[in-house]
PDB file of C-alpha atoms in Angstrom:
ATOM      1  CA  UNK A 286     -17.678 -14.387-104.778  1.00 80.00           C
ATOM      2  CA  UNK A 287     -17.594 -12.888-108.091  1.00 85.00           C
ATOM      3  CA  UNK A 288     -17.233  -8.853-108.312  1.00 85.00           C
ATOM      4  CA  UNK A 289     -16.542  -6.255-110.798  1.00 82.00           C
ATOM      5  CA  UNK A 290     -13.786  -3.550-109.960  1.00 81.00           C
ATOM      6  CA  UNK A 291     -12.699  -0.610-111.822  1.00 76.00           C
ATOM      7  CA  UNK A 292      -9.122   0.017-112.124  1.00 77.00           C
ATOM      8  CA  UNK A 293      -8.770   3.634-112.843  1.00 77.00           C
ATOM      9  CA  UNK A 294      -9.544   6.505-110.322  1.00 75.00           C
ATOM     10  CA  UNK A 295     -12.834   7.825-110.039  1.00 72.00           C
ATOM     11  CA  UNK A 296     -13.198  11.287-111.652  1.00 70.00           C
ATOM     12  CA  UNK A 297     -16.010  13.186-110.500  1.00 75.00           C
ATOM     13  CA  UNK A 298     -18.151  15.967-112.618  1.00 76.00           C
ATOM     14  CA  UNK A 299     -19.046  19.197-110.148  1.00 72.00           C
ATOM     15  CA  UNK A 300     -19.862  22.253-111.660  1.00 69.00           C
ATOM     16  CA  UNK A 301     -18.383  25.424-110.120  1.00 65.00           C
ATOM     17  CA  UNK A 302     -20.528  28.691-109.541  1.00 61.00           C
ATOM     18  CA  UNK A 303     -21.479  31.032-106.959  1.00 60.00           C
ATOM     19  CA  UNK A 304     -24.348  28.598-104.883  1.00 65.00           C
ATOM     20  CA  UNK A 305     -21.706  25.818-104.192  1.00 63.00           C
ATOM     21  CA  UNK A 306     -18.602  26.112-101.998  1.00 63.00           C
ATOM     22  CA  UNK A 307     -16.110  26.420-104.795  1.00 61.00           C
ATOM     23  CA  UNK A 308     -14.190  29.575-105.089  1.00 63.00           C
ATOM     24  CA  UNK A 309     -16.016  30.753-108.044  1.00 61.00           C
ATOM     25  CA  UNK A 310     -18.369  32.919-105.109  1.00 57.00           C
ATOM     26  CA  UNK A 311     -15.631  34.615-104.110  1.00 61.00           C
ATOM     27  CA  UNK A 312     -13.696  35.537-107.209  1.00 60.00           C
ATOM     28  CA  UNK A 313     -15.205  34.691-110.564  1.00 55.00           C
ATOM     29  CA  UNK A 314     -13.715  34.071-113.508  1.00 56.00           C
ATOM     30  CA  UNK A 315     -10.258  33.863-111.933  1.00 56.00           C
ATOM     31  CA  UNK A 316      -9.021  30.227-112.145  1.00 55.00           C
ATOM     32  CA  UNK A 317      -5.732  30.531-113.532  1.00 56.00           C
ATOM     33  CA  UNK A 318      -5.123  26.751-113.790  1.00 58.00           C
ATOM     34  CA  UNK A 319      -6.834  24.070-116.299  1.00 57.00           C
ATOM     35  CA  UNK A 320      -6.117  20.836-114.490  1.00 67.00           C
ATOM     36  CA  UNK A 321      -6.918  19.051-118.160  1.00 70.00           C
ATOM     37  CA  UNK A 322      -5.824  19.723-121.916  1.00 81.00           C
ATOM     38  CA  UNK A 323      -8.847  21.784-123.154  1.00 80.00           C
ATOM     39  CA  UNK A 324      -8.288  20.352-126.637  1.00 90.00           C
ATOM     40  CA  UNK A 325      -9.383  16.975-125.273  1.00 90.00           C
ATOM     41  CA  UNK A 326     -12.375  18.346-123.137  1.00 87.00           C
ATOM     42  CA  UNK A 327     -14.941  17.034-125.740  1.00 93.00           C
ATOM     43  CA  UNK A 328     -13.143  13.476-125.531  1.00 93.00           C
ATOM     44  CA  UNK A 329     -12.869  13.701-121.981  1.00 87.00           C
ATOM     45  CA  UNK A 330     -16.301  14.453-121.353  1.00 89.00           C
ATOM     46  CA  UNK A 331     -17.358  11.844-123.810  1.00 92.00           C
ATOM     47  CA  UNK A 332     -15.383   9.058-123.013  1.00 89.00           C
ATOM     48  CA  UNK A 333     -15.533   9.412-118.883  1.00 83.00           C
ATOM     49  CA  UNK A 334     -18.947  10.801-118.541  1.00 86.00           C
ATOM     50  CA  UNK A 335     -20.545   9.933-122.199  1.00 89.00           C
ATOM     51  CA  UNK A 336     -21.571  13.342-121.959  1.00 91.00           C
ATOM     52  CA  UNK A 337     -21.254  15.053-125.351  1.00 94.00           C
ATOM     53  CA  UNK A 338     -20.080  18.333-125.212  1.00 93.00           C
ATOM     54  CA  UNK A 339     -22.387  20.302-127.312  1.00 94.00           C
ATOM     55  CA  UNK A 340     -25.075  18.510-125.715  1.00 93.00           C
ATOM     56  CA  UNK A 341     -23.907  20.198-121.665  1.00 90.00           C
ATOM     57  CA  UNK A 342     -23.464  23.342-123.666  1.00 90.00           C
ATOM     58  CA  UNK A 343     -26.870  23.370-124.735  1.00 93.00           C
ATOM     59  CA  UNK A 344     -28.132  21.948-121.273  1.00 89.00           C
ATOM     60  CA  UNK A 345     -26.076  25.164-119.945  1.00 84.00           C
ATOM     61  CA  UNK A 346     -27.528  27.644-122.321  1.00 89.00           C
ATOM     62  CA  UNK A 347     -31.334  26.679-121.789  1.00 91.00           C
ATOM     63  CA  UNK A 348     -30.911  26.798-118.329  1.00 84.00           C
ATOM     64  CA  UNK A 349     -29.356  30.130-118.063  1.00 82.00           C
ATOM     65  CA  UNK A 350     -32.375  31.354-120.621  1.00 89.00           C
ATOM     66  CA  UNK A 351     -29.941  31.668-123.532  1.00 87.00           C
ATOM     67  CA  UNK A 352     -31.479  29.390-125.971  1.00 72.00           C
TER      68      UNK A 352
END
């Protein structure tokens, strides 16, 4: 039976802030470690989630009532 498989590991996009259980709720602002290299976040987000980056900022910034 045919299939189609992915070989690399799933990477999942999850916002953190204070109505989720990430840590953000208990101390903002206080993540010490970037898991990535933020001079490829653009490509990253791009290229794993074809999300363009200006495009989430602006997503962001209307929804916070910023723009």
């Amino acid at each position: 039976m045919p299939t189609a498989t992915r070989l690399c590991a799933p990477m999942y996009l999850r916002g953190a802030h204070g109505e989720n259980d990430s840590s953000v709720s208990i101390s903002p602002h206080s993540s010490d470690v970037i898991a990535f290299d933020p001079d490829q976040l653009s490509a990253t987000l791009l290229d794993r989630f074809a999300i363009p980056l200006d495009g989430l900022i602006s997503a962001w910034d209307r929804a916070l009532g910023r723009a």
